[in-house]
Amino acid sequence: MTTAKWIWRLALSILLVVSFVAAEKPTGYHREICQYRKGKHIQPMSAYHNRLMAMREQMQIRATLQGPEIYGYILPSTDEHLNQEVAARDQRLRYLSGFSGVRAFAAVTSHGAAIWVENRYAQQADGELECDWEIYLTSGNVSVADWLGSHVHIDKRVGADPHLVPHALWVQWERELEDKFLKLVRINTNLVDHIWGEERPEMPKNQVIKVHEKHFAGESWQDKVKELRRRLAHLGCDAMVVTSLTEIAYLLNIRGTDIPYTPVIKSYAVISQDDIFFYVDHSKISLGIDLHLRTDCFNEDCVKIKEYNQIWSDIRTYAQIWKRVLVPAPCVQDLGASEAIYTSMPGKIVVWEISPIIFMRAQKNSDEQAGMRRAHIRDGAAICEAMSNMETRFHTEQWTEEKIKYEVELWRLSQKHSKGLSLRTVVAYGEHSALPYYISSNVTNIEVSDQSLLVIESGGQYLEGTTDVSRTFIFGEPTHEMKKAYTNVLAGILHLAQLKFPSDLKPSEVDALVRSMVWKDMTDFPQATGHGIGSFGSVEEPPISVSYGKNSSFHFKQGYFFSSESGYYKRDDFGVRLKNVLEVVDTGHTHPSGARFLAFRDVTMVPYEPKLIDSTLLSAAEKRLLNEYNAKIRNDIGDELKRLGNMRAFYWMMNQTRHIREYLPEDEYRSATGAGSCGHSASPLILLGLMVILSAIMPLRS
């Protein structure tokens, strides 16, 4: 190094050190309960505090055993397959910190600890985490690199487990930390696992894989593999490493119980033109699965089952043979492959593309479409049973958010072909309903009365399909403001459901149709309007995302199912949330451009809250749409409730879906008839009616 370069580097290092010392450290989420401890050096001696100290020891021990010390460690809440909801064995972040939410990650240094959570989990994190922890929002302006840059000296190393981090996110962190003069390094043995030791839960044994029967799946797994191979050949790929559990479950027509809320099996798959390898715990394989997957033969349509961890040695071996192998890239909710998977093969053979399985799975076949409709009828009946039972007992019992959550889940799980929940049930009352990302828990649980609005967001897994629904209720009398907010939100949902459009329209472009009804009052809701939904699979399924802030190149196709959501949130007062699942259908007509005309069809069959609907704010067309929706509920859910023999729920449903008069409001009437502003001109229809009445009561003259 020349003298000039050496002097320049020394000056830069001095400047950075001075900046590091002088810089004001980031401040996170305001933790009022922790303020009194500032400057008092109070250290809580709890299990979580001890684990944090043990983590710091592990960071130092690693320097002795494996090389240079790491001065920071990043820990995501995901597992090796990048699931957000994970098995007990993989709840590393919860074990270390006590935070039980999802979609989070933490950073630990020798003198600090911070966690990044979504807005919806901030209150929960504040209640669950000790004061050792700072809390930041993932949507905020302090990144993990910013925080580490203010807590770790330059030219130091920060570690993370590459098995738990998406490749795309690893590259982003690597670049951002490099800008802070820090180096991100791979720590292949997870440090939390060292601390957890023998107390770490085992994966449940003998939870055998279930065959997802063809009459539910609509297609054999052999046909799906054949189509996947065709698409891989089109991309010029010899093989594909499948890391997504929902994709493996779909592809092989199998389901399991390894992950909460999603019926999947912890496994990997490798699909080449000649072989199918399935990496899984052998204890989960039954004779039925052996027969289903044809494990006793040796052609290209036979599955070879291997132990779960053998994937790592196998892909390194096969990488010497493969010329091009597809490794999944991110797609909307799907995070793609981990950094460990991506770097286990030479970069020159890796084709980093969105998994073709995503597009195969999104377009449901006719059996899956029919199944989704049946699942939503069962689900609609469950909500009617829960709400009618609750309404009957509401004024004679004490109700809380958690009790209502239990009630809704109980009725849903009692339905035929129910296989569990599809998401964490959200019950939010009063001020909590005004929090768009609120998650109810024992920490935040409050009593529910008849004075404010109650938001319930929930979903179920059925053999026929997956459901996701939000409704807002009130057990008392609403204010005019509540009714106006609810009616505007409802109008947005109705508008989207009746849309007809060319097939080249992007999902992000329909978002304004829903939001326009709340935009007119200068309000908005922070959630995406919609996302794809699986068939007895994931409640959030790519590639569909309806959000005007996201530029998606994907289009709707006949057979897609997705959610339609709208909301209104008045801070510290009340909130409204409605969500339906829509099916994309072909109208049979062609756009002048050659594209097909598509339309949406409601499959969610849950009544709206009539007490919250101000019919004077709805147009005649909107009332007609609402009446048509209610008539379908009365027909489909009515038959289901009568079949179940639950007449209490039947009469509750009939009352909730009563007909609304579709007369024109006065201003629309005047516009249509050309009547004067003073309102004295008689309507031709009224005059005609009077003539008919007079002719009926007056004697005919010869």
XYZ file of C-alpha atoms in Angstrom:
702
model
C 0.000 0.000 0.000
C 1.397 3.409 -0.959
C 2.008 6.064 1.706
C -0.783 8.268 0.290
C -3.323 5.441 0.402
C -2.224 4.500 3.929
C -2.654 8.078 5.142
C -6.046 8.343 3.423
C -7.283 5.101 5.059
C -5.991 6.209 8.474
C -7.755 9.569 8.169
C -10.986 7.874 7.091
C -10.784 5.425 10.006
C -10.234 8.253 12.510
C -13.185 10.146 11.043
C -15.433 7.083 11.300
C -14.367 6.368 14.886
C -15.081 9.967 15.879
C -18.434 9.779 14.094
C -19.259 6.496 15.859
C -18.500 7.960 19.291
C -20.311 11.226 18.614
C -23.294 9.754 16.811
C -26.609 9.718 18.567
C -27.765 6.130 18.877
C -31.152 5.241 17.338
C -34.148 5.309 19.631
C -36.897 2.807 19.034
C -40.486 2.249 20.132
C -41.265 4.237 23.298
C -41.344 1.780 26.199
C -42.960 3.672 29.045
C -42.643 0.787 31.489
C -38.871 0.794 31.014
C -38.265 4.535 31.425
C -37.820 4.472 35.200
C -34.874 2.092 34.841
C -32.795 4.479 32.781
C -29.547 5.278 34.536
C -30.284 2.958 37.468
C -28.410 -0.077 36.085
C -31.191 -2.418 37.107
C -30.679 -5.843 35.527
C -33.614 -8.270 35.677
C -32.331 -11.755 36.484
C -34.856 -13.709 34.440
C -34.475 -16.677 32.107
C -34.593 -14.347 29.097
C -31.908 -12.083 30.523
C -29.716 -15.104 31.205
C -30.220 -16.362 27.657
C -29.187 -12.982 26.283
C -26.001 -13.135 28.351
C -25.391 -16.702 27.148
C -25.781 -15.514 23.554
C -23.040 -12.945 24.102
C -20.817 -15.658 25.554
C -21.434 -17.786 22.462
C -20.339 -14.877 20.265
C -17.031 -14.802 22.160
C -16.608 -18.594 22.338
C -16.925 -18.763 18.579
C -13.764 -16.655 18.315
C -11.853 -19.355 20.204
C -13.292 -22.302 18.280
C -13.931 -21.054 14.753
C -11.959 -17.915 14.100
C -12.396 -14.162 14.560
C -14.929 -12.995 17.125
C -18.277 -11.682 15.946
C -19.475 -8.437 17.508
C -23.077 -8.679 16.416
C -25.545 -11.456 15.622
C -28.769 -11.243 13.603
C -31.557 -13.714 14.367
C -34.743 -13.949 12.227
C -37.996 -15.523 13.422
C -38.160 -17.764 10.339
C -37.098 -21.404 9.987
C -34.951 -23.117 7.328
C -37.825 -22.949 4.835
C -38.426 -19.266 5.598
C -41.869 -19.881 7.067
C -43.251 -17.070 9.201
C -45.222 -19.420 11.442
C -42.789 -22.071 12.685
C -42.779 -25.258 14.748
C -41.945 -25.066 18.475
C -38.465 -26.436 17.736
C -37.736 -23.507 15.433
C -39.020 -20.686 17.648
C -35.493 -19.452 18.301
C -36.365 -15.780 18.551
C -39.124 -16.545 21.044
C -36.754 -18.671 23.138
C -34.137 -15.931 23.222
C -36.356 -12.899 23.764
C -39.839 -14.006 24.835
C -41.517 -12.410 21.794
C -44.203 -14.782 20.472
C -45.138 -12.907 17.292
C -43.971 -13.540 13.745
C -42.303 -11.615 10.902
C -39.558 -10.292 13.156
C -35.785 -10.371 13.554
C -33.374 -9.350 16.283
C -29.816 -8.076 16.560
C -27.589 -8.680 19.585
C -24.261 -7.054 20.447
C -22.075 -7.140 23.553
C -24.002 -4.245 25.122
C -27.296 -4.051 23.262
C -30.264 -5.976 21.922
C -32.930 -4.816 19.483
C -35.872 -6.388 17.721
C -37.706 -5.342 14.542
C -41.409 -6.145 14.385
C -44.335 -5.249 12.162
C -46.590 -2.459 13.387
C -49.278 -4.942 14.396
C -46.912 -6.629 16.870
C -45.429 -3.523 18.517
C -47.815 -3.489 21.474
C -47.429 -7.226 21.952
C -43.636 -6.958 21.832
C -43.688 -4.162 24.413
C -45.690 -6.379 26.749
C -43.614 -9.522 26.240
C -40.038 -8.224 26.041
C -37.915 -7.245 29.007
C -36.228 -3.884 29.171
C -32.999 -5.346 27.804
C -34.611 -4.962 24.398
C -35.155 -1.963 22.147
C -38.106 -2.256 19.751
C -38.128 -0.961 16.176
C -40.701 -1.210 13.402
C -39.790 -2.991 10.167
C -41.550 -0.143 8.349
C -39.596 2.496 10.292
C -36.539 4.517 9.333
C -33.979 2.626 11.459
C -32.669 -0.498 9.726
C -30.751 -3.331 11.354
C -27.643 -2.003 9.588
C -28.230 1.479 11.057
C -28.553 0.029 14.542
C -25.509 -2.237 14.253
C -23.535 0.633 12.748
C -24.139 2.619 15.943
C -23.376 -0.310 18.289
C -20.408 -2.049 16.624
C -17.016 -0.510 15.798
C -15.915 -0.388 12.160
C -14.114 -3.298 10.494
C -15.822 -5.781 12.827
C -17.827 -8.852 11.889
C -21.558 -9.473 12.241
C -22.840 -13.037 12.028
C -26.091 -14.702 10.968
C -27.319 -18.204 10.214
C -27.581 -18.447 6.393
C -30.180 -21.230 6.687
C -32.696 -18.768 8.174
C -32.147 -15.752 5.907
C -33.518 -15.397 2.350
C -30.759 -14.988 -0.209
C -32.223 -11.671 -1.376
C -32.301 -10.302 2.180
C -28.766 -11.560 2.861
C -27.476 -9.641 -0.146
C -29.313 -6.523 1.071
C -27.930 -6.806 4.623
C -24.446 -7.502 3.274
C -24.519 -4.347 1.176
C -25.997 -2.143 3.926
C -23.510 -3.381 6.532
C -20.657 -2.869 4.096
C -21.738 0.779 3.863
C -21.252 0.906 7.659
C -17.804 -0.724 7.265
C -19.038 -3.961 8.849
C -18.767 -7.471 7.406
C -21.624 -9.996 7.407
C -20.369 -13.575 7.881
C -22.089 -16.961 7.755
C -22.445 -18.820 11.056
C -23.652 -22.237 9.926
C -24.269 -23.561 13.441
C -27.039 -21.522 15.025
C -25.912 -19.894 18.279
C -29.367 -20.118 19.881
C -29.350 -23.886 19.337
C -26.155 -24.066 21.416
C -27.851 -22.227 24.286
C -31.114 -24.174 23.985
C -29.308 -27.494 24.196
C -31.306 -30.513 25.357
C -34.294 -28.341 26.285
C -34.967 -27.663 22.628
C -38.207 -29.436 21.599
C -38.049 -32.319 19.157
C -40.125 -32.354 16.006
C -43.263 -34.375 16.815
C -42.791 -38.026 15.910
C -45.322 -40.324 14.246
C -47.304 -37.436 12.768
C -47.593 -39.248 9.480
C -48.032 -37.489 6.184
C -51.555 -37.560 4.782
C -52.459 -38.118 1.149
C -54.455 -35.237 -0.322
C -56.938 -37.245 -2.345
C -57.278 -36.609 -6.068
C -60.972 -35.694 -5.814
C -59.877 -32.725 -3.670
C -56.645 -31.948 -5.578
C -58.248 -32.415 -8.994
C -55.010 -33.659 -10.559
C -52.499 -36.437 -9.894
C -49.065 -35.548 -8.576
C -47.534 -37.301 -11.606
C -49.298 -34.871 -13.942
C -48.099 -31.933 -11.846
C -44.479 -33.149 -11.962
C -44.778 -33.646 -15.726
C -45.939 -30.041 -16.137
C -43.157 -28.771 -13.862
C -40.552 -30.633 -15.911
C -41.956 -29.080 -19.079
C -41.607 -25.603 -17.586
C -38.086 -26.312 -16.328
C -37.057 -27.509 -19.790
C -38.493 -24.296 -21.247
C -36.209 -22.370 -18.862
C -33.255 -24.531 -19.885
C -32.915 -26.078 -16.415
C -31.882 -29.649 -15.604
C -33.413 -29.568 -12.132
C -35.030 -27.502 -9.406
C -34.514 -27.399 -5.646
C -37.936 -26.958 -4.003
C -37.646 -25.355 -0.564
C -41.178 -24.028 0.005
C -43.243 -26.414 2.115
C -46.513 -25.299 0.520
C -45.099 -25.963 -2.952
C -43.988 -29.478 -1.976
C -47.400 -30.210 -0.434
C -49.137 -29.003 -3.599
C -46.793 -30.769 -6.023
C -46.928 -34.216 -4.375
C -50.572 -34.032 -3.194
C -49.630 -34.490 0.456
C -50.474 -32.592 3.634
C -49.152 -32.556 7.205
C -49.188 -30.795 10.558
C -45.587 -29.667 11.058
C -46.283 -25.918 10.874
C -49.066 -23.950 12.616
C -51.958 -22.769 10.402
C -50.564 -24.347 7.204
C -50.994 -28.086 6.418
C -47.438 -28.903 5.356
C -44.539 -31.258 6.086
C -41.027 -30.080 6.898
C -39.157 -31.353 3.867
C -37.209 -30.537 0.723
C -37.635 -31.832 -2.813
C -35.365 -31.981 -5.836
C -37.010 -32.458 -9.226
C -34.912 -33.292 -12.281
C -35.937 -34.622 -15.672
C -35.161 -38.171 -14.507
C -35.561 -38.182 -10.718
C -37.771 -37.024 -7.856
C -36.059 -36.806 -4.460
C -38.097 -36.159 -1.308
C -36.112 -35.277 1.837
C -38.134 -35.879 4.999
C -38.080 -37.511 8.426
C -38.652 -41.214 7.681
C -40.848 -41.616 10.764
C -43.540 -39.623 8.942
C -43.744 -42.103 6.061
C -46.560 -44.646 6.203
C -47.369 -47.519 3.866
C -50.082 -45.348 2.343
C -47.548 -42.647 1.462
C -45.160 -45.253 0.026
C -47.943 -46.444 -2.257
C -49.059 -42.899 -3.095
C -45.545 -41.764 -4.052
C -44.634 -45.076 -5.730
C -41.413 -45.440 -3.765
C -40.899 -49.076 -4.830
C -40.133 -48.395 -8.497
C -37.240 -46.763 -10.308
C -38.480 -44.699 -13.245
C -38.921 -40.935 -13.595
C -42.383 -41.044 -11.974
C -41.224 -42.722 -8.771
C -40.241 -40.775 -5.660
C -37.003 -41.592 -3.866
C -37.300 -40.774 -0.154
C -34.178 -39.638 1.696
C -33.440 -38.327 5.179
C -34.198 -34.649 5.704
C -30.610 -33.431 6.215
C -29.195 -35.389 3.275
C -30.294 -32.553 1.005
C -27.076 -30.647 1.702
C -24.636 -33.332 0.603
C -26.846 -34.359 -2.320
C -27.164 -30.949 -3.951
C -23.395 -30.459 -3.702
C -22.929 -33.823 -5.413
C -25.541 -33.277 -8.122
C -24.222 -29.778 -8.745
C -21.249 -31.470 -10.407
C -23.645 -33.014 -12.948
C -26.269 -30.317 -13.439
C -25.610 -27.610 -15.989
C -28.417 -25.301 -14.860
C -30.498 -25.649 -11.693
C -33.407 -23.431 -10.692
C -33.177 -21.936 -7.210
C -36.375 -20.066 -6.216
C -36.308 -16.264 -6.163
C -38.734 -14.166 -4.062
C -42.286 -13.646 -5.293
C -44.606 -11.360 -3.310
C -45.223 -13.194 0.007
C -42.815 -16.025 -0.869
C -39.258 -15.263 0.260
C -37.523 -17.660 -2.138
C -34.581 -19.861 -1.162
C -32.276 -19.299 1.783
C -28.735 -18.000 1.526
C -27.509 -21.482 2.517
C -29.344 -23.170 -0.371
C -28.249 -20.537 -2.867
C -24.554 -20.746 -1.948
C -24.416 -24.543 -1.699
C -23.957 -24.740 -5.489
C -21.586 -22.947 -7.862
C -23.055 -19.627 -8.893
C -22.459 -20.328 -12.588
C -25.102 -23.105 -12.660
C -27.725 -21.356 -10.519
C -30.782 -19.952 -12.297
C -32.423 -17.604 -9.800
C -36.032 -17.482 -10.982
C -39.498 -17.450 -9.451
C -40.668 -21.006 -8.867
C -42.891 -22.271 -11.723
C -44.918 -24.131 -9.091
C -46.266 -20.783 -7.853
C -48.094 -20.183 -11.135
C -49.232 -23.796 -11.493
C -50.748 -23.732 -8.003
C -52.370 -20.294 -8.230
C -54.689 -21.292 -11.081
C -57.080 -23.733 -9.429
C -58.551 -26.542 -11.516
C -62.306 -27.195 -11.644
C -62.273 -29.583 -8.658
C -60.297 -27.107 -6.554
C -62.628 -24.282 -7.565
C -65.680 -26.278 -6.497
C -63.894 -27.260 -3.298
C -63.107 -23.656 -2.412
C -66.781 -22.773 -2.765
C -67.805 -25.695 -0.527
C -65.188 -24.731 2.074
C -66.558 -21.198 2.244
C -70.101 -22.477 2.728
C -68.927 -24.572 5.698
C -67.005 -21.566 6.996
C -69.961 -19.216 6.603
C -72.118 -21.619 8.592
C -69.467 -21.710 11.340
C -69.444 -17.907 11.683
C -73.254 -17.789 11.751
C -73.305 -20.450 14.479
C -70.667 -18.641 16.530
C -72.235 -15.186 16.262
C -75.812 -16.344 16.888
C -74.697 -18.269 19.961
C -72.710 -15.293 21.200
C -75.550 -12.834 20.603
C -77.951 -15.029 22.583
C -75.615 -15.106 25.587
C -74.038 -11.671 25.225
C -76.028 -9.776 27.859
C -75.998 -12.606 30.423
C -72.265 -13.358 30.397
C -69.003 -11.450 30.543
C -67.158 -11.462 27.241
C -63.548 -10.632 26.415
C -61.579 -10.613 23.179
C -59.950 -13.923 24.081
C -63.279 -15.558 24.976
C -64.778 -14.493 21.648
C -61.689 -15.805 19.863
C -62.180 -19.185 21.545
C -65.878 -19.204 20.600
C -65.210 -18.504 16.910
C -62.443 -21.096 16.728
C -64.567 -23.728 18.490
C -67.416 -23.483 15.991
C -65.050 -23.442 13.016
C -63.184 -26.549 14.181
C -66.484 -28.409 14.596
C -67.320 -28.210 10.880
C -67.115 -31.223 8.585
C -63.692 -31.655 6.940
C -62.195 -28.935 9.186
C -58.429 -29.355 9.538
C -57.627 -26.394 11.746
C -57.186 -22.643 11.436
C -55.554 -20.826 8.533
C -54.330 -17.813 10.525
C -54.145 -16.382 14.020
C -57.657 -15.302 14.922
C -57.864 -11.553 15.536
C -60.579 -10.206 17.832
C -60.335 -6.445 18.331
C -62.847 -4.388 20.308
C -63.238 -0.627 20.745
C -59.911 1.188 20.698
C -58.207 -2.046 19.689
C -60.351 -2.223 16.546
C -58.839 1.139 15.587
C -55.411 -0.531 15.380
C -55.115 -1.984 11.854
C -52.393 -4.434 12.903
C -53.688 -5.377 16.342
C -53.143 -8.976 17.461
C -55.212 -10.046 20.452
C -53.392 -11.952 23.190
C -53.558 -12.611 26.915
C -51.354 -9.543 27.396
C -53.717 -7.152 25.578
C -57.061 -8.854 26.329
C -59.946 -6.502 27.254
C -63.636 -6.834 28.062
C -66.148 -6.496 25.211
C -69.397 -4.549 25.686
C -72.155 -3.226 23.418
C -70.770 0.319 23.239
C -68.326 0.013 20.332
C -67.358 -2.030 17.288
C -65.962 -5.557 17.280
C -63.627 -6.653 14.462
C -63.100 -10.386 13.904
C -60.546 -11.625 11.365
C -60.257 -15.387 11.060
C -59.916 -18.302 8.688
C -60.050 -22.057 8.453
C -58.422 -25.000 6.722
C -60.734 -27.565 5.151
C -59.996 -30.558 2.939
C -61.779 -28.621 0.188
C -60.022 -25.282 0.597
C -58.741 -22.397 2.715
C -60.792 -19.455 4.023
C -59.998 -15.932 5.216
C -62.719 -13.518 6.337
C -63.094 -10.281 8.303
C -66.333 -8.870 9.674
C -67.223 -5.977 11.973
C -70.124 -6.311 14.435
C -71.858 -4.285 17.126
C -74.063 -5.615 19.927
C -75.552 -2.219 20.776
C -76.584 0.818 18.747
C -73.993 2.438 16.457
C -73.338 6.144 16.053
C -73.897 7.912 12.744
C -70.109 8.130 12.312
C -69.750 4.365 12.748
C -72.486 3.683 10.200
C -70.975 6.065 7.666
C -67.517 4.513 8.021
C -68.876 0.976 7.756
C -71.067 1.764 4.749
C -68.176 3.370 2.852
C -65.978 0.341 3.512
C -68.786 -1.980 2.424
C -69.309 -0.004 -0.787
C -65.659 -0.541 -1.732
C -66.002 -4.298 -1.236
C -69.197 -4.345 -3.325
C -67.607 -2.327 -6.137
C -64.663 -4.692 -6.542
C -66.847 -7.808 -6.467
C -68.895 -6.621 -9.475
C -65.918 -5.572 -11.624
C -65.547 -6.900 -15.179
C -62.180 -6.258 -16.811
C -59.721 -7.374 -19.526
C -57.270 -10.084 -18.466
C -54.222 -7.860 -18.996
C -55.262 -5.564 -16.132
C -52.730 -5.648 -13.286
C -53.972 -6.410 -9.746
C -52.448 -3.166 -8.451
C -54.667 -1.243 -10.869
C -57.927 -2.433 -9.287
C -56.866 -1.270 -5.824
C -58.197 2.247 -6.356
C -61.696 0.862 -6.908
C -61.823 -0.354 -3.308
C -59.947 2.558 -1.764
C -61.903 5.253 -3.593
C -64.809 4.784 -1.200
C -62.639 5.698 1.808
C -60.446 8.144 -0.096
C -63.476 10.361 -0.694
C -63.469 11.098 3.054
C -59.699 11.676 2.974
C -58.907 8.455 4.863
C -57.142 5.225 3.922
C -56.148 1.859 5.352
C -52.528 0.627 5.545
C -53.020 -3.021 4.571
C -52.799 -4.364 1.050
C -56.277 -4.703 -0.423
C -55.734 -8.328 -1.367
C -53.501 -11.375 -1.645
C -53.769 -14.808 -3.213
C -55.164 -17.688 -1.175
C -54.495 -21.419 -1.428
C -56.611 -24.546 -1.676
C -56.036 -26.329 1.652
C -52.713 -24.527 1.648
C -51.356 -21.123 2.591
C -53.737 -18.310 3.506
C -51.351 -15.914 1.726
C -50.306 -17.325 -1.618
C -48.350 -15.653 -4.428
C -48.326 -14.303 -7.078
C -51.362 -12.050 -6.524
C -51.007 -8.893 -4.444
C -53.592 -6.132 -4.774
C -51.789 -3.006 -3.613
C -51.354 0.226 -5.551
C -48.000 0.826 -3.857
C -46.493 -2.346 -5.319
C -45.727 -2.650 -9.001
C -46.623 -6.240 -9.856
C -46.187 -7.687 -13.339
C -48.579 -10.564 -12.655
C -52.140 -10.649 -13.946
C -55.383 -12.245 -12.851
C -56.280 -15.556 -14.461
C -59.443 -17.606 -14.445
C -59.276 -19.918 -11.427
C -57.310 -17.557 -9.174
C -58.677 -16.899 -5.682
C -57.693 -13.827 -3.685
C -58.832 -11.704 -0.769
C -60.538 -8.320 -1.027
C -60.114 -6.147 2.073
C -61.044 -2.626 3.060
C -60.998 -0.754 6.344
C -61.398 2.456 8.292
C -59.477 3.263 11.473
C -60.215 6.188 13.776
C -57.389 6.357 16.262
C -58.268 5.701 19.922
C -61.927 5.228 19.009
C -63.071 2.475 16.627
C -62.223 0.620 13.454
C -63.995 -1.165 10.619
C -62.589 -4.084 8.632
C -64.240 -6.229 5.979
C -62.611 -8.982 3.942
C -64.005 -11.447 1.415
C -62.403 -14.048 -0.833
C -63.126 -13.607 -4.545
C -62.847 -16.085 -7.404
C -61.665 -14.962 -10.845
C -64.041 -16.221 -13.544
C -64.116 -15.986 -17.346
C -67.124 -14.076 -18.694
C -66.968 -15.804 -22.071
C -66.386 -12.480 -23.848
C -63.319 -11.069 -25.582
C -61.926 -7.541 -25.268
C -61.294 -5.668 -28.568
C -57.564 -6.076 -27.865
C -57.947 -9.847 -27.869
C -57.692 -10.251 -24.102
C -60.399 -12.188 -22.311
C -62.960 -10.352 -20.208
C -62.759 -11.628 -16.632
C -64.954 -10.993 -13.600
C -64.971 -11.648 -9.863
C -67.340 -13.842 -7.878
C -67.767 -13.758 -4.096
C -67.086 -17.088 -2.420
C -67.147 -15.783 1.166
C -70.650 -16.364 2.537
C -70.782 -14.437 5.827
C -73.483 -11.796 6.495
C -72.590 -8.147 6.947
C -73.819 -6.216 10.002
C -77.160 -4.593 8.982
C -77.165 -2.285 12.029
C -74.045 -0.626 10.619
C -75.369 -0.100 7.080
C -76.727 3.360 6.259
C -78.760 2.571 3.151
C -79.114 6.277 2.297
C -75.384 6.321 1.507
C -75.667 3.463 -0.991
C -76.719 3.875 -4.603
C -79.503 1.755 -6.038
C -76.882 -0.342 -7.843
C -74.961 -0.913 -4.593
C -78.146 -1.932 -2.790
C -78.925 -4.376 -5.562
C -75.447 -5.910 -5.249
C -75.925 -6.222 -1.488
C -79.353 -7.813 -1.905
C -77.979 -10.302 -4.434
C -75.156 -11.208 -2.042
C -77.598 -11.629 0.852
C -79.915 -13.771 -1.273
C -77.029 -16.110 -2.084
C -76.190 -16.396 1.630
C -79.812 -17.162 2.476
C -79.847 -19.885 -0.151
C -76.408 -21.513 0.352
C -75.821 -20.968 4.073
C -79.506 -21.459 4.834
C -79.391 -24.955 3.326
C -76.190 -25.757 5.231
C -77.546 -24.559 8.588
C -80.763 -26.523 8.110
C -78.681 -29.584 7.251
C -76.769 -29.043 10.492
C -80.053 -28.622 12.365
C -79.024 -25.259 13.846
C -82.186 -23.183 13.516
C -80.962 -20.526 15.951
C -78.087 -19.755 13.560
C -80.491 -20.002 10.608
C -82.847 -17.337 11.981
C -79.886 -15.138 12.992
C -78.573 -15.385 9.426
C -81.995 -14.595 7.941
C -82.255 -11.479 10.107
C -78.742 -10.323 9.144
C -79.472 -10.692 5.424
C -82.901 -9.101 5.214
C -83.765 -7.290 1.997
C -82.948 -3.588 1.562
C -85.267 -1.388 -0.540
C -83.577 -0.415 -3.780
C -85.362 2.912 -4.391
C -83.413 5.779 -5.902
C -82.214 8.584 -3.608
C -83.953 11.903 -4.362
C -81.027 13.500 -6.193
C -80.579 10.466 -8.463
C -84.336 10.325 -9.014
C -84.458 14.001 -10.079
C -81.520 13.488 -12.414
C -83.155 10.461 -14.010
C -86.620 12.020 -14.422
C -85.668 15.636 -15.128
C -87.845 16.885 -12.260
C -87.464 20.520 -11.164
C -85.550 21.601 -8.131
C -88.717 22.488 -6.190
C -89.874 18.903 -6.312
C -93.373 19.675 -7.533
C -93.248 17.874 -10.879
C -95.049 14.556 -10.688
C -93.242 11.424 -11.765
C -94.666 9.707 -14.843
C -94.463 6.455 -12.868
C -96.523 7.952 -10.021
C -99.123 9.310 -12.462
C -99.308 5.932 -14.168
C -99.793 4.273 -10.787
C -102.619 6.635 -9.879
C -104.337 5.957 -13.197
C -104.165 2.205 -12.584
C -105.646 2.612 -9.088
C -108.446 4.902 -10.314
C -109.351 2.559 -13.157
C -109.614 -0.295 -10.683
C -111.958 1.451 -8.251
C -114.139 3.437 -10.684
C -117.001 1.647 -12.479
C -116.474 1.134 -16.187
C -118.673 3.191 -18.456
C -120.105 1.855 -21.636
